[in-house]
Amino acid sequence: SAVAALGNGEVPGCLGIIRTFSLEKGFGFLEVPSIAGLPGGHVFLHRNHLGQFGLGSIVKCTVYSYEGKAQAKNLEEASALESAQCLEQVAAAAAATADTSGTAPGTAPGSAPGSAPRNAPGNAPDTELGRFSGTVHKWSDQRGFGFIECADLREQGHGAVFIH
């Protein structure tokens, strides 16, 4: 797996999008498409490494393995070129997943580099998208959270739904 390939090492210069973050729980997830083999390229992000970034921010970071899980640190703002590269990687990953599974994963918010919202963490307004049906994609009893896949939300450009 990609996490096993990290071993005790680190992969600097990874580009990703902050997809979820809970100030209350103190963690969230980045979508890092260059980390192949992870479900959706999801990388854990702890509050100690969030800095000034918020939901939708496109960042450059170091990915490392902690207790066998991919985690992000050393977040920096991605340049316009890096943001474009990240969005291209997300689109390519979406196309590859659509080709193999019949459902396209979520795409980055916005359609141009730098168009992702730069809301301060915790200040992003909650937006109810409606009621949807989906399938539990991944669940961890030990950590008390998982993800639900919903084709209707994917069609609207959203990724897997975090559930706690």
CSV table of C-alpha atoms in Angstrom, one decimal:
chain,number,residue,atom,x,y,z
A,1,SER,CA,0.0,0.0,0.0
A,2,ALA,CA,1.0,3.6,-0.3
A,3,VAL,CA,1.2,4.1,3.4
A,4,ALA,CA,3.5,1.0,3.7
A,5,ALA,CA,5.6,2.5,0.9
A,6,LEU,CA,6.1,5.6,3.1
A,7,GLY,CA,7.7,3.4,5.8
A,8,ASN,CA,9.3,5.7,8.3
A,9,GLY,CA,10.0,8.2,5.5
A,10,GLU,CA,8.3,11.3,4.3
A,11,VAL,CA,7.1,12.6,1.0
A,12,PRO,CA,7.6,16.3,0.7
A,13,GLY,CA,6.0,18.6,-1.9
A,14,CYS,CA,2.6,16.8,-2.1
A,15,LEU,CA,-0.3,18.8,-3.3
A,16,GLY,CA,-3.7,18.4,-1.8
A,17,ILE,CA,-7.1,20.0,-1.0
A,18,ILE,CA,-8.5,20.2,2.5
A,19,ARG,CA,-11.8,18.3,2.1
A,20,THR,CA,-13.0,18.0,5.7
A,21,PHE,CA,-12.0,19.5,9.0
A,22,SER,CA,-13.7,19.6,12.4
A,23,LEU,CA,-12.4,22.1,15.0
A,24,GLU,CA,-14.4,20.3,17.6
A,25,LYS,CA,-12.7,17.0,16.9
A,26,GLY,CA,-9.4,18.6,16.0
A,27,PHE,CA,-8.8,16.7,12.7
A,28,GLY,CA,-9.8,16.5,9.1
A,29,PHE,CA,-8.6,15.1,5.8
A,30,LEU,CA,-6.8,16.2,2.7
A,31,GLU,CA,-7.3,14.8,-0.7
A,32,VAL,CA,-3.8,14.1,-2.0
A,33,PRO,CA,-4.1,12.5,-5.4
A,34,SER,CA,-0.4,11.8,-5.8
A,35,ILE,CA,-0.4,9.4,-2.9
A,36,ALA,CA,-1.6,6.4,-4.9
A,37,GLY,CA,-3.2,3.4,-3.2
A,38,LEU,CA,-5.0,5.4,-0.5
A,39,PRO,CA,-8.8,5.5,-0.8
A,40,GLY,CA,-9.4,8.8,-2.6
A,41,GLY,CA,-5.9,9.9,-1.6
A,42,HIS,CA,-7.2,10.8,1.8
A,43,VAL,CA,-4.6,11.9,4.2
A,44,PHE,CA,-5.3,12.7,7.9
A,45,LEU,CA,-4.7,16.3,9.1
A,46,HIS,CA,-4.3,17.1,12.8
A,47,ARG,CA,-5.2,20.5,14.2
A,48,ASN,CA,-1.5,21.1,15.1
A,49,HIS,CA,-0.7,21.2,11.4
A,50,LEU,CA,-3.7,23.1,10.0
A,51,GLY,CA,-2.2,26.6,10.4
A,52,GLN,CA,-4.2,29.4,8.7
A,53,PHE,CA,-5.8,27.1,6.1
A,54,GLY,CA,-9.5,26.1,5.9
A,55,LEU,CA,-11.9,23.9,3.9
A,56,GLY,CA,-11.2,24.0,0.2
A,57,SER,CA,-7.6,25.3,0.6
A,58,ILE,CA,-5.2,23.9,-1.9
A,59,VAL,CA,-1.9,23.3,-0.1
A,60,LYS,CA,1.6,21.9,-0.5
A,61,CYS,CA,2.5,19.5,2.3
A,62,THR,CA,4.7,16.7,3.6
A,63,VAL,CA,3.0,13.3,3.9
A,64,TYR,CA,4.4,10.8,6.4
A,65,SER,CA,3.3,7.6,8.0
A,66,TYR,CA,2.3,7.7,11.7
A,67,GLU,CA,1.1,4.4,13.2
A,68,GLY,CA,0.6,3.1,9.7
A,69,LYS,CA,-1.7,5.9,8.6
A,70,ALA,CA,-0.8,8.7,6.1
A,71,GLN,CA,-0.7,12.1,7.8
A,72,ALA,CA,0.1,15.6,6.6
A,73,LYS,CA,2.3,18.3,8.1
A,74,ASN,CA,4.3,21.4,7.0
A,75,LEU,CA,1.3,22.9,5.1
A,76,GLU,CA,2.2,25.8,2.8
A,77,GLU,CA,0.0,27.8,0.4
A,78,ALA,CA,0.2,26.3,-3.1
A,79,SER,CA,1.2,28.6,-5.9
A,80,ALA,CA,-1.2,29.2,-8.8
A,81,LEU,CA,0.7,26.7,-11.0
A,82,GLU,CA,0.7,24.1,-8.2
A,83,SER,CA,-3.0,24.7,-7.6
A,84,ALA,CA,-3.6,24.0,-11.3
A,85,GLN,CA,-1.5,20.8,-11.1
A,86,CYS,CA,-3.4,19.6,-8.1
A,87,LEU,CA,-6.8,20.2,-9.8
A,88,GLU,CA,-5.5,18.3,-12.8
A,89,GLN,CA,-4.4,15.4,-10.6
A,90,VAL,CA,-7.9,15.4,-8.9
A,91,ALA,CA,-9.6,15.4,-12.3
A,92,ALA,CA,-7.4,12.6,-13.6
A,93,ALA,CA,-8.0,10.5,-10.4
A,94,ALA,CA,-11.8,11.1,-10.8
A,95,ALA,CA,-11.6,10.0,-14.5
A,96,ALA,CA,-9.7,6.8,-13.6
A,97,THR,CA,-12.1,6.0,-10.8
A,98,ALA,CA,-15.1,6.6,-13.0
A,99,ASP,CA,-13.6,4.3,-15.6
A,100,THR,CA,-13.2,1.5,-13.1
A,101,SER,CA,-16.2,1.9,-10.8
A,102,GLY,CA,-18.8,3.7,-12.8
A,103,THR,CA,-18.9,6.6,-10.3
A,104,ALA,CA,-16.8,9.7,-10.4
A,105,PRO,CA,-15.2,10.9,-7.1
A,106,GLY,CA,-15.7,14.4,-5.9
A,107,THR,CA,-13.9,17.2,-7.7
A,108,ALA,CA,-12.1,20.2,-6.3
A,109,PRO,CA,-14.3,23.1,-5.3
A,110,GLY,CA,-14.3,25.8,-8.0
A,111,SER,CA,-13.2,25.5,-11.6
A,112,ALA,CA,-10.0,27.6,-11.6
A,113,PRO,CA,-6.8,27.6,-9.7
A,114,GLY,CA,-7.2,29.5,-6.4
A,115,SER,CA,-11.0,29.5,-6.7
A,116,ALA,CA,-11.4,27.2,-3.7
A,117,PRO,CA,-12.9,29.0,-0.7
A,118,ARG,CA,-10.3,30.3,1.8
A,119,ASN,CA,-12.6,30.3,4.9
A,120,ALA,CA,-10.9,30.4,8.2
A,121,PRO,CA,-11.3,27.0,9.9
A,122,GLY,CA,-14.5,26.7,11.8
A,123,ASN,CA,-16.0,29.8,10.1
A,124,ALA,CA,-17.2,28.0,7.0
A,125,PRO,CA,-21.0,28.0,7.0
A,126,ASP,CA,-22.8,24.7,7.2
A,127,THR,CA,-24.7,24.1,4.0
A,128,GLU,CA,-27.4,21.4,4.0
A,129,LEU,CA,-27.3,19.6,0.7
A,130,GLY,CA,-30.5,17.5,1.3
A,131,ARG,CA,-31.2,13.9,2.1
A,132,PHE,CA,-29.4,11.2,0.2
A,133,SER,CA,-28.9,7.5,0.2
A,134,GLY,CA,-25.5,5.9,0.1
A,135,THR,CA,-23.3,3.0,1.0
A,136,VAL,CA,-20.9,2.9,3.9
A,137,HIS,CA,-17.6,2.8,2.0
A,138,LYS,CA,-15.2,2.6,5.0
A,139,TRP,CA,-15.7,2.5,8.7
A,140,SER,CA,-13.4,2.2,11.7
A,141,ASP,CA,-14.9,1.1,15.0
A,142,GLN,CA,-11.6,1.9,16.7
A,143,ARG,CA,-11.6,5.5,15.5
A,144,GLY,CA,-15.4,6.0,15.5
A,145,PHE,CA,-15.7,7.4,12.0
A,146,GLY,CA,-16.0,6.4,8.3
A,147,PHE,CA,-17.2,7.5,4.9
A,148,ILE,CA,-20.4,7.0,2.9
A,149,GLU,CA,-20.4,6.9,-0.9
A,150,CYS,CA,-23.3,8.5,-2.7
A,151,ALA,CA,-23.6,8.6,-6.5
A,152,ASP,CA,-26.0,11.6,-6.4
A,153,LEU,CA,-23.5,13.6,-4.4
A,154,ARG,CA,-20.6,12.5,-6.7
A,155,GLU,CA,-22.6,13.8,-9.7
A,156,GLN,CA,-22.8,17.2,-7.9
A,157,GLY,CA,-19.0,17.3,-7.5
A,158,HIS,CA,-18.8,16.2,-3.8
A,159,GLY,CA,-16.6,13.5,-2.4
A,160,ALA,CA,-17.3,10.7,0.0
A,161,VAL,CA,-19.3,11.9,3.1
A,162,PHE,CA,-17.5,11.8,6.4
A,163,ILE,CA,-19.6,10.3,9.2
A,164,HIS,CA,-18.7,10.3,12.9
